[in-house]
Coordinates of C-alpha atoms and ligand atoms in Angstrom, one line a residue:
M1 CA 140.1 63.4 -128.1
E2 CA 138.0 60.7 -126.9
I3 CA 135.7 60.9 -129.9
F4 CA 138.7 60.9 -132.2
F5 CA 139.9 57.9 -130.5
T6 CA 136.5 56.1 -130.6
L7 CA 136.2 56.8 -134.3
L8 CA 139.6 55.9 -135.0
N9 CA 139.2 52.6 -133.1
T10 CA 135.8 51.8 -134.6
V11 CA 137.2 52.3 -138.2
Y12 CA 140.2 50.2 -137.4
V13 CA 138.1 47.3 -136.0
R14 CA 135.6 47.8 -139.0
E15 CA 138.6 47.3 -141.4
Q16 CA 139.7 44.4 -139.6
I17 CA 136.3 42.7 -139.6
T18 CA 135.9 43.7 -143.3
E19 CA 139.3 42.3 -144.2
R20 CA 138.3 39.0 -142.2
T21 CA 135.1 38.7 -144.2
M22 CA 136.8 39.6 -147.4
D23 CA 139.5 36.9 -146.7
K24 CA 136.9 34.4 -146.0
L25 CA 134.7 35.1 -149.0
K26 CA 137.8 35.4 -151.3
N27 CA 139.1 32.0 -149.8
D28 CA 135.7 30.4 -150.5
A29 CA 135.6 31.9 -154.0
Q30 CA 139.0 30.7 -154.8
I31 CA 138.2 27.0 -153.6
I32 CA 135.1 27.2 -156.0
G33 CA 137.2 28.4 -158.8
E34 CA 139.6 25.9 -158.3
V35 CA 136.9 23.1 -158.4
L36 CA 135.2 24.6 -161.5
K37 CA 138.5 24.7 -163.4
I38 CA 138.8 20.9 -163.3
Q39 CA 135.1 19.8 -163.1
K40 CA 133.3 19.2 -166.3
S41 CA 129.9 18.8 -164.7
K42 CA 127.8 21.8 -164.6
N43 CA 125.9 20.4 -161.7
Y44 CA 127.2 22.9 -159.2
H45 CA 124.8 22.0 -156.6
D46 CA 126.1 18.4 -156.0
I47 CA 129.6 19.4 -156.7
L48 CA 129.8 22.3 -154.1
K49 CA 127.3 21.2 -151.6
I50 CA 129.8 20.9 -148.8
L51 CA 130.3 24.9 -148.9
D52 CA 127.9 26.8 -146.4
T53 CA 128.8 30.1 -147.9
R54 CA 126.2 31.5 -150.3
Y55 CA 127.7 31.7 -153.7
T56 CA 126.5 32.6 -157.2
I57 CA 127.8 31.7 -160.6
L58 CA 127.2 34.1 -163.1
S59 CA 128.0 34.4 -166.9
M60 CA 129.9 37.6 -167.9
N61 CA 126.9 39.1 -169.1
G62 CA 125.4 39.2 -165.5
T63 CA 123.0 36.3 -165.9
V64 CA 122.6 34.1 -162.8
I65 CA 123.7 30.6 -163.8
Y66 CA 123.7 29.0 -160.4
D67 CA 122.8 30.5 -156.9
S68 CA 123.3 28.3 -153.7
K69 CA 120.4 29.8 -152.0
N70 CA 118.0 29.9 -155.1
Y71 CA 118.8 26.5 -156.6
E72 CA 116.7 25.9 -159.7
N73 CA 115.1 29.0 -159.4
E74 CA 118.0 31.0 -160.9
T75 CA 115.8 31.9 -164.0
N76 CA 113.6 34.1 -162.0
M77 CA 116.7 36.2 -160.6
D78 CA 117.5 39.7 -161.9
N79 CA 120.4 40.1 -164.1
H80 CA 123.4 41.0 -161.8
L81 CA 125.5 43.1 -164.3
Y82 CA 124.9 46.3 -162.6
R83 CA 125.4 44.9 -159.1
P84 CA 128.5 47.0 -157.7
E85 CA 131.0 43.9 -157.2
I86 CA 129.9 42.7 -160.6
D87 CA 130.2 46.0 -162.4
A88 CA 133.6 46.4 -160.8
L89 CA 135.0 43.4 -162.5
K90 CA 134.9 45.3 -165.8
N91 CA 138.1 47.0 -164.5
E92 CA 139.3 44.7 -161.7
K93 CA 140.0 41.0 -161.5
Q94 CA 138.1 40.7 -158.2
A95 CA 135.8 43.1 -156.4
F96 CA 134.4 43.5 -152.8
D97 CA 131.3 45.2 -151.6
I98 CA 129.4 45.6 -148.6
R99 CA 125.8 47.0 -148.9
N100 CA 122.1 46.3 -148.1
S101 CA 120.7 43.5 -150.0
R102 CA 117.6 44.4 -152.1
T103 CA 116.4 40.9 -152.0
L104 CA 117.3 39.9 -148.4
N105 CA 117.1 43.4 -147.0
E106 CA 120.1 43.1 -144.7
K107 CA 123.6 44.3 -144.6
M108 CA 125.7 41.6 -147.0
A109 CA 129.3 41.3 -147.8
Y110 CA 130.0 40.4 -151.5
Y111 CA 133.1 39.2 -153.2
A112 CA 133.3 38.4 -156.9
I113 CA 136.0 37.1 -159.1
T114 CA 136.3 36.1 -162.7
I115 CA 137.8 32.5 -163.6
E116 CA 138.0 30.2 -166.6
D117 CA 136.3 27.0 -166.3
Y118 CA 137.3 23.8 -167.4
S119 CA 136.0 24.7 -170.9
G120 CA 138.0 28.0 -171.0
D121 CA 134.7 30.0 -170.7
R122 CA 135.0 33.1 -168.4
I123 CA 132.5 33.0 -165.7
I124 CA 132.1 35.0 -162.4
I125 CA 132.0 33.5 -159.0
R126 CA 130.3 35.5 -156.3
T127 CA 130.5 34.7 -152.7
S128 CA 128.5 36.4 -150.1
E129 CA 127.8 36.4 -146.5
S130 CA 125.5 38.4 -144.0
F131 CA 127.4 41.3 -142.7
K132 CA 124.6 41.9 -140.0
S133 CA 126.4 40.1 -137.1
Q134 CA 129.8 42.0 -137.9
Q135 CA 127.9 45.3 -138.2
Q136 CA 126.2 44.5 -134.8
E137 CA 129.6 43.7 -133.4
I138 CA 131.0 47.0 -134.8
N139 CA 127.9 48.9 -133.5
T140 CA 128.4 47.5 -130.1
L141 CA 132.0 48.1 -129.8
F142 CA 131.3 51.8 -130.7
L143 CA 128.6 52.1 -128.3
L144 CA 130.8 50.3 -125.6
Q145 CA 133.6 52.7 -126.2
V146 CA 131.2 55.6 -126.0
F147 CA 129.6 54.1 -122.8
F148 CA 133.2 53.5 -121.5
F149 CA 134.1 57.1 -122.2
I150 CA 131.1 58.5 -120.8
I151 CA 131.6 56.5 -117.6
L152 CA 135.2 57.4 -117.4
D153 CA 134.5 61.0 -118.0
L154 CA 131.9 61.1 -115.3
T155 CA 134.2 59.3 -112.9
I156 CA 137.0 61.8 -113.6
L157 CA 134.6 64.6 -113.5
I158 CA 133.1 63.5 -110.1
F159 CA 136.8 62.8 -108.5
Y160 CA 138.1 66.0 -109.9
R161 CA 135.1 68.0 -108.6
N162 CA 135.3 66.3 -105.2
Y163 CA 139.0 66.7 -105.2
I164 CA 138.9 70.5 -106.1
K165 CA 136.0 70.8 -103.7
R166 CA 137.9 69.3 -100.8
S167 CA 141.1 71.0 -101.5
K168 CA 139.3 74.3 -102.0
R169 CA 137.2 73.7 -98.8
K170 CA 140.2 72.9 -97.0
R171 CA 141.9 76.0 -98.1
I172 CA 138.9 78.1 -97.3
E173 CA 138.6 76.5 -94.0
R174 CA 142.2 77.4 -93.2
M175 CA 141.6 81.0 -94.5
R176 CA 138.7 81.1 -91.9
E177 CA 141.0 79.9 -89.2
F178 CA 143.5 82.5 -90.0
L179 CA 141.0 85.2 -90.1
E180 CA 139.5 84.2 -86.8
K181 CA 142.9 84.0 -85.3
G182 CA 144.0 87.2 -86.9
I183 CA 147.0 85.7 -88.3
T184 CA 148.4 86.7 -91.6
M185 CA 148.5 83.7 -93.9
E186 CA 151.5 83.1 -96.1
D187 CA 150.3 84.1 -99.4
E188 CA 152.4 81.3 -101.1
Y189 CA 150.0 79.0 -99.5
L190 CA 147.6 80.1 -102.3
S191 CA 150.1 81.0 -105.0
D192 CA 149.0 78.1 -107.2
D193 CA 145.3 79.3 -107.3
K194 CA 145.1 82.7 -108.6
W195 CA 141.5 83.0 -108.1
L196 CA 141.6 82.0 -104.5
L197 CA 144.6 84.1 -103.9
N198 CA 142.7 87.3 -105.2
F199 CA 139.7 86.2 -103.2
W200 CA 142.1 86.0 -100.1
F201 CA 143.3 89.5 -100.6
V202 CA 139.9 90.8 -101.0
V203 CA 138.7 89.0 -97.7
R204 CA 141.7 90.2 -95.8
E205 CA 141.5 93.8 -96.8
W206 CA 137.8 93.5 -95.9
Q207 CA 138.6 91.9 -92.6
E208 CA 141.3 94.4 -91.7
K209 CA 138.9 97.2 -92.3
N210 CA 136.3 95.5 -90.4
L211 CA 138.6 94.7 -87.5
L212 CA 139.6 98.3 -87.4
N213 CA 136.0 99.4 -87.3
I214 CA 135.1 96.8 -84.6
K215 CA 138.0 97.9 -82.6
K216 CA 137.0 101.5 -83.0
L217 CA 133.5 100.6 -81.9
N218 CA 134.6 98.7 -79.1
Q219 CA 136.6 101.6 -77.8
E220 CA 133.9 104.0 -78.2
K221 CA 131.5 101.5 -76.6
I222 CA 134.0 101.2 -73.7
L223 CA 134.3 105.0 -73.5
L224 CA 130.7 105.6 -73.7
N225 CA 129.9 102.9 -71.0
R226 CA 132.5 104.4 -68.8
L227 CA 131.2 107.8 -69.4
I228 CA 127.7 106.8 -68.6
N229 CA 128.6 104.9 -65.5
S230 CA 130.9 107.5 -64.3
L231 CA 127.8 109.8 -64.0
D232 CA 126.2 110.3 -60.7
E233 CA 122.7 110.5 -62.5
G234 CA 120.8 107.2 -62.9
I235 CA 120.2 106.8 -66.6
L236 CA 117.8 104.3 -68.0
L237 CA 116.6 103.7 -71.7
F238 CA 113.4 102.2 -72.5
D239 CA 111.9 100.8 -75.9
E240 CA 108.6 101.7 -77.4
N241 CA 106.9 99.1 -74.9
L242 CA 108.8 100.7 -72.0
D243 CA 111.0 97.5 -72.0
L244 CA 114.5 98.3 -70.5
I245 CA 117.1 98.6 -73.2
T246 CA 120.1 99.5 -71.0
K247 CA 120.9 101.4 -68.0
N248 CA 124.1 102.7 -66.0
S249 CA 125.3 101.4 -62.7
S250 CA 124.2 104.5 -60.7
M251 CA 121.5 104.4 -58.1
N252 CA 121.1 100.7 -58.5
F253 CA 119.3 100.3 -55.3
L254 CA 116.4 102.0 -56.9
F255 CA 116.1 99.1 -59.6
H256 CA 115.7 95.4 -59.9
K257 CA 118.6 94.0 -61.7
D258 CA 117.4 91.0 -63.8
S259 CA 114.1 92.6 -65.1
K260 CA 113.1 94.0 -68.4
K261 CA 109.6 95.3 -67.8
Y262 CA 109.5 98.8 -66.5
L263 CA 107.1 97.9 -63.7
E264 CA 109.5 95.2 -62.4
V265 CA 112.6 97.2 -63.2
I266 CA 111.7 100.4 -61.0
N267 CA 110.8 99.8 -57.5
N268 CA 109.3 103.2 -56.7
I269 CA 105.8 104.1 -57.8
E270 CA 106.4 108.0 -58.2
I271 CA 109.3 107.3 -60.5
I272 CA 107.0 104.9 -62.4
D273 CA 104.3 107.5 -62.5
V274 CA 106.7 110.0 -64.2
L275 CA 107.8 107.5 -66.9
K276 CA 104.2 106.5 -67.5
E277 CA 103.1 110.0 -67.8
C278 CA 105.8 110.7 -70.4
Y279 CA 104.8 107.4 -72.2
Q280 CA 101.0 108.4 -72.4
S281 CA 101.5 112.0 -73.3
K282 CA 104.6 111.6 -75.5
K283 CA 105.9 114.7 -73.7
D284 CA 108.8 115.2 -71.6
I285 CA 107.9 115.0 -67.9
S286 CA 110.0 116.2 -64.8
R287 CA 109.3 116.0 -61.1
E288 CA 110.9 116.5 -57.8
I289 CA 110.5 113.2 -55.8
Y290 CA 110.9 112.5 -52.0
I291 CA 111.7 109.0 -51.0
S292 CA 111.1 109.1 -47.3
S293 CA 112.4 105.6 -46.5
L294 CA 115.8 106.5 -47.9
N295 CA 115.6 110.4 -46.9
L296 CA 116.4 110.9 -50.8
Y297 CA 115.3 113.9 -52.9
L298 CA 115.3 113.0 -56.7
F299 CA 114.9 115.2 -59.6
T300 CA 113.3 112.8 -62.0
D301 CA 113.1 113.6 -65.9
A302 CA 111.5 111.3 -68.4
K303 CA 112.2 112.3 -72.1
Y304 CA 110.5 110.9 -75.2
L305 CA 112.8 110.4 -78.2
P306 CA 110.5 110.3 -81.1
D307 CA 113.0 109.4 -83.8
N308 CA 113.4 105.9 -82.5
E309 CA 110.3 105.7 -80.0
Q310 CA 112.4 105.5 -77.0
Y311 CA 112.3 106.8 -73.7
I312 CA 115.0 108.1 -71.5
L313 CA 114.7 108.3 -67.7
T314 CA 117.3 110.4 -65.7
L315 CA 117.3 110.4 -61.9
K316 CA 119.3 113.0 -60.1
N317 CA 120.0 112.8 -56.5
I318 CA 119.3 116.4 -55.2
S319 CA 119.4 115.6 -51.5
Q320 CA 122.6 117.5 -50.9
E321 CA 121.3 120.6 -52.7
K322 CA 118.1 120.4 -50.7
E323 CA 120.1 120.0 -47.5
I324 CA 122.2 123.0 -48.2
I325 CA 118.9 125.0 -48.8
N326 CA 117.7 123.7 -45.7
I327 CA 121.1 124.5 -43.9
Q328 CA 121.0 128.1 -45.4
R329 CA 117.5 128.7 -44.3
K330 CA 118.2 127.5 -40.7
F331 CA 121.6 129.4 -40.8
I332 CA 119.8 132.7 -42.1
S333 CA 117.2 132.1 -39.1
N334 CA 119.8 131.5 -36.6
V335 CA 121.9 134.4 -37.6
S336 CA 119.0 136.7 -37.5
H337 CA 118.2 135.4 -33.9
E338 CA 121.8 135.6 -32.8
L339 CA 122.0 139.1 -34.0
K340 CA 118.9 140.3 -32.6
T341 CA 120.0 139.7 -28.9
P342 CA 122.9 142.0 -28.8
L343 CA 121.2 144.4 -31.1
T344 CA 118.1 144.6 -28.8
N345 CA 120.4 145.0 -26.0
I346 CA 122.4 147.8 -27.6
K347 CA 119.2 149.5 -28.6
G348 CA 117.7 149.3 -25.1
Y349 CA 120.7 150.7 -23.2
L350 CA 121.3 153.5 -25.8
I351 CA 117.7 154.6 -25.1
A352 CA 118.3 154.1 -21.4
L353 CA 121.7 155.9 -21.6
E354 CA 120.0 159.2 -22.6
D355 CA 118.2 159.5 -19.3
A356 CA 120.5 157.5 -17.1
P357 CA 122.1 158.9 -14.2
E358 CA 125.7 159.7 -14.6
E359 CA 127.0 156.9 -12.3
L360 CA 125.1 154.3 -14.3
K361 CA 126.2 155.6 -17.7
V362 CA 129.7 154.0 -17.6
N363 CA 128.1 150.8 -16.8
F364 CA 125.5 150.9 -19.6
L365 CA 128.4 151.9 -22.0
N366 CA 130.2 148.7 -20.9
I367 CA 127.2 146.7 -21.6
I368 CA 126.9 148.2 -25.0
K369 CA 130.7 147.6 -25.6
S370 CA 130.5 143.9 -24.7
N371 CA 127.3 143.6 -27.0
V372 CA 129.1 145.3 -29.8
N373 CA 131.9 142.8 -29.1
K374 CA 129.6 140.0 -29.2
L375 CA 128.2 141.3 -32.6
E376 CA 131.8 141.5 -33.9
N377 CA 132.7 138.1 -32.9
I378 CA 129.5 136.8 -34.5
V379 CA 130.2 138.6 -37.8
T380 CA 134.0 137.4 -37.7
D381 CA 132.9 133.7 -37.1
F382 CA 130.1 134.0 -39.9
L383 CA 132.9 135.4 -42.2
T384 CA 135.2 132.4 -41.4
I385 CA 132.8 129.8 -41.6
S386 CA 131.5 131.1 -45.0
K387 CA 135.0 131.2 -46.2
L388 CA 135.6 127.5 -45.2
E389 CA 132.5 126.6 -46.8
S390 CA 133.2 128.3 -50.2
K391 CA 136.1 125.7 -50.2
I392 CA 138.9 128.3 -50.4
R393 CA 141.9 126.4 -51.6
V394 CA 144.2 124.8 -48.7
N395 CA 147.3 126.6 -48.6
P396 CA 150.1 124.3 -47.5
S397 CA 153.3 125.5 -46.2
K398 CA 156.4 124.1 -44.4
F399 CA 157.0 125.0 -41.0
T400 CA 158.4 123.5 -37.7
S401 CA 156.2 122.4 -34.8
E402 CA 158.1 124.8 -32.7
S403 CA 157.0 127.9 -34.9
L404 CA 153.5 126.6 -34.7
L405 CA 153.4 126.5 -31.0
K406 CA 155.0 129.9 -30.6
E407 CA 152.4 131.4 -32.5
L408 CA 149.6 129.5 -30.6
E409 CA 151.2 130.6 -27.4
T410 CA 150.9 134.4 -28.5
S411 CA 147.2 133.9 -29.5
I412 CA 146.1 132.4 -26.4
S413 CA 148.3 134.1 -23.9
E414 CA 145.8 136.7 -23.0
M415 CA 143.1 134.1 -22.3
A416 CA 145.4 132.0 -20.4
K417 CA 146.6 134.9 -18.3
K418 CA 142.9 136.0 -17.6
K419 CA 142.0 132.4 -16.5
N420 CA 145.3 132.0 -14.5
G421 CA 145.7 128.9 -16.6
K422 CA 148.5 127.1 -18.3
V423 CA 149.1 125.1 -21.4
V424 CA 151.2 121.9 -21.3
Y425 CA 152.9 120.8 -24.5
E426 CA 153.8 117.2 -25.3
I427 CA 155.3 117.2 -28.6
E428 CA 157.1 114.3 -30.3
E429 CA 160.8 115.1 -30.1
N430 CA 161.7 114.4 -33.5
L431 CA 159.0 116.2 -35.1
I432 CA 160.5 119.4 -36.8
Q433 CA 159.0 119.9 -40.0
M434 CA 155.3 120.0 -40.9
V435 CA 153.6 120.7 -44.1
T436 CA 149.9 121.8 -43.9
D437 CA 147.8 124.9 -43.8
F438 CA 149.2 126.8 -41.0
D439 CA 146.5 129.4 -40.6
K440 CA 143.8 126.7 -40.5
L441 CA 145.7 124.6 -38.1
L442 CA 146.4 127.6 -35.9
M443 CA 142.7 128.6 -35.9
T444 CA 141.6 125.0 -35.0
L445 CA 144.0 124.7 -32.0
K446 CA 143.3 128.4 -30.9
N447 CA 139.5 127.7 -30.7
L448 CA 140.1 124.3 -29.0
L449 CA 142.6 125.7 -26.4
E450 CA 140.4 128.9 -25.7
N451 CA 137.3 126.7 -25.1
G452 CA 139.6 124.4 -22.5
F453 CA 140.0 127.6 -20.6
I454 CA 136.6 129.2 -21.1
Y455 CA 134.6 126.0 -20.2
N456 CA 136.6 125.5 -17.1
S457 CA 135.9 126.1 -13.5
S458 CA 139.0 124.7 -12.0
K459 CA 141.2 126.6 -9.7
N460 CA 144.1 125.8 -11.9
P461 CA 142.9 125.5 -15.3
Q462 CA 145.3 123.4 -17.6
V463 CA 145.1 122.5 -21.3
K464 CA 147.4 119.8 -22.6
L465 CA 148.3 119.8 -26.1
T466 CA 149.7 116.6 -27.5
L467 CA 151.3 116.1 -31.1
H468 CA 152.7 113.2 -32.9
E469 CA 153.2 112.1 -36.5
K470 CA 152.4 108.7 -37.8
N471 CA 152.5 107.5 -41.5
E472 CA 150.8 110.3 -43.5
W473 CA 148.9 111.8 -40.5
Y474 CA 149.5 114.4 -37.9
H475 CA 147.7 113.4 -34.6
F476 CA 146.5 116.0 -32.1
S477 CA 145.0 115.9 -28.7
V478 CA 143.6 118.7 -26.8
K479 CA 142.7 117.8 -23.3
D480 CA 141.5 120.1 -20.4
N481 CA 140.5 119.7 -16.8
G482 CA 137.2 121.7 -17.4
I483 CA 133.6 121.3 -16.7
G484 CA 133.1 118.5 -19.3
I485 CA 130.1 117.9 -21.4
S486 CA 127.3 115.3 -20.7
R487 CA 127.0 112.4 -23.0
D488 CA 123.6 113.4 -24.5
K489 CA 125.1 116.7 -25.7
L490 CA 128.3 115.6 -27.2
N491 CA 126.5 114.8 -30.5
N492 CA 125.5 118.4 -31.0
I493 CA 128.6 120.4 -30.0
F494 CA 130.0 120.6 -33.5
D495 CA 126.6 122.0 -34.9
R496 CA 126.4 125.8 -35.6
F497 CA 125.1 128.0 -32.9
Y498 CA 124.9 125.1 -30.5
R499 CA 125.8 126.0 -26.9
V500 CA 125.3 123.5 -24.3
D501 CA 124.0 125.5 -21.4
E502 CA 124.4 129.4 -21.7
A503 CA 123.6 129.6 -17.9
R504 CA 126.6 127.4 -17.0
T505 CA 129.0 129.8 -18.5
S506 CA 130.2 133.3 -18.2
N507 CA 131.2 133.3 -21.9
I508 CA 128.7 135.8 -23.1
A509 CA 130.8 136.3 -26.1
G510 CA 130.4 133.0 -27.4
T511 CA 128.7 132.5 -30.5
G512 CA 128.3 128.6 -30.8
L513 CA 130.3 128.7 -34.1
G514 CA 133.7 127.8 -32.7
L515 CA 133.4 124.0 -32.9
A516 CA 131.6 124.3 -36.2
I517 CA 134.7 126.2 -37.5
V518 CA 137.2 123.6 -36.0
K519 CA 135.1 120.8 -37.6
E520 CA 135.1 122.6 -40.9
C521 CA 138.9 123.4 -40.7
V522 CA 139.8 119.8 -39.9
K523 CA 137.6 118.5 -42.8
T524 CA 139.3 121.0 -45.1
L525 CA 142.8 119.7 -44.0
G526 CA 141.6 116.0 -45.1
G527 CA 141.1 114.7 -41.4
D528 CA 138.5 114.0 -38.9
I529 CA 137.8 114.8 -35.2
Q530 CA 136.1 113.3 -32.1
V531 CA 135.4 114.3 -28.5
I532 CA 135.7 112.3 -25.2
S533 CA 134.1 114.1 -22.2
Q534 CA 132.3 113.6 -18.9
P535 CA 130.9 116.3 -16.9
N536 CA 133.5 117.4 -14.3
E537 CA 135.9 115.1 -15.7
G538 CA 137.4 117.5 -18.5
T539 CA 137.2 117.1 -22.1
E540 CA 139.4 115.7 -24.8
F541 CA 139.4 116.7 -28.4
I542 CA 141.4 114.1 -30.7
F543 CA 141.7 114.9 -34.3
R544 CA 144.3 114.2 -37.0
I545 CA 145.0 115.9 -40.2
K546 CA 146.8 114.8 -43.5
K547 CA 150.4 115.6 -44.1
L548 CA 150.4 117.8 -47.4
T549 CA 152.9 118.3 -49.9
I550 CA 154.1 121.5 -51.8
Ligands
ADP601 P1 131.0 128.9 -28.1 O1 132.1 128.5 -27.4 O2 131.0 130.0 -28.8 O3 129.9 128.8 -27.2 P2 131.6 126.5 -29.5 O4 131.1 125.9 -30.8 O5 133.2 126.7 -29.4 O6 130.8 127.7 -29.3 O7 131.1 125.6 -28.3 C1 130.0 124.9 -28.5 C2 129.5 124.6 -27.0 O8 130.2 123.3 -26.7 C3 129.9 125.5 -26.0 O9 128.9 126.5 -25.8 C4 130.2 124.7 -24.8 O10 128.9 124.4 -24.0 C5 130.6 123.4 -25.3 N1 132.1 123.2 -25.4 C6 133.0 123.5 -26.2 N2 134.4 123.2 -25.9 C7 134.2 122.8 -24.5 C8 135.0 122.3 -23.4 N3 136.4 122.2 -23.8 N4 134.6 121.8 -22.3 C9 133.2 121.9 -22.0 N5 132.3 122.4 -22.9 C10 132.7 122.8 -24.1

């Protein structure tokens, strides 16, 4: 378009300039013609000296008669008959031509016309003028136009590119904003830019997939974290240089929080040794460790993960298992000891029975019988305690406090009678319905009430049972007026096989397991127990158990 316009405009301007030049040359030639028509003299030089245009007068055969620029040298000039503007006069009255002059070696405009001079001879008048400046003018104009259009195009290009860039950038930024906020952008916003709209669809689809994946990953991460943190075991993951990658929150007391290097992270030399051994041998190492300052047994396990050159360290607190093993060991030795005494007695009296005189036999038999009873009691208590320990499920039932007391009364009546003692009940009036494990509660109360009579040297032994409910608890108190317990023994009375002072009591059937059973029962019923006592001031057991539901 621009090239076409430039060419058209250049052609038009050239036409105008050419026409102007031709008009001038024509005008001059006509003036010369008019002068020559009336002038007899052939002294053209003098007649036409006022004209600055170059003009040549030629005969019809092309001979130069006069040339204003080659005055008196005309005879040396070529015949002009075949110069295009002269040649054209054969058919035309006037002729115009623009060409390179052979003699002057520059672009010239020529105009030629035939006229009759004053004598009636036909002659040719040719005017000419340099076309150099006009040509330059045309060239300059052409160049100017080309330059103008180049500048214009460049400006438009820069402006357009900037505009497009800015508008695209603005849209892309808006897209980013929408993506970041997770808002669905109106598709109409991009409807005028198909390319961008398609791009937007692709990005959005991609983002939706990504968001879904991120969501899934996050959920999995949360789940995994929750899982790892819910473990009781301490888990630590180290990289190939034994720098900590991650750890769960268990056993934090064994580690320094803000460190990365394994030597700084772990604050126990034995655990460090396990990890270091695994690191050096590239083999799994596990070891039991005892941390005396914390009275803690740990099972420490370091594993090498060859695929990603990592090390995983797990620490398991096995103190409880260790304690159970210890308790079991102690229990077995206690049991053997406890069984041994009555068994030795039985064995001894059985041997003695064979040769014993008749009057002692009954006595011996009674001793054997009471030892057998003791054996039976021990075995019964063992069974009870091991049942409780094996965490037999609590069996809640609904009953009234009245039915509980009735059953209790029956269970201990024999003992109370024997001791000539009495039980005083102080029950909250409005307490009618109870929900708990009837048998376990009965066993607890029976043990405590019996002890209240057994360890009692008062003339009028009395045990007072108090019961009330508060919030989600049933509160009990069993208080006697017995011999009491000294302060230094109070901490031990709930231990298995612990008996304060065998010589103090006449309870040879006692096993030292009664209060251990009580404590286990109360614990199983979701409660706790404590004791208040002083020698000769009586003893009070206070405990509470949780209200259960069925
Ligand atoms: P046992 O009665 O079979 O000896 P227990 O576990 O019931 O075993 O009691 C442990 C010890 O606590 C008893 O040997 C006794 O010395 C002391 N004891 C328990 N109840 C009372 C009490 N009401 N008054 C004083 N001493 C008690």
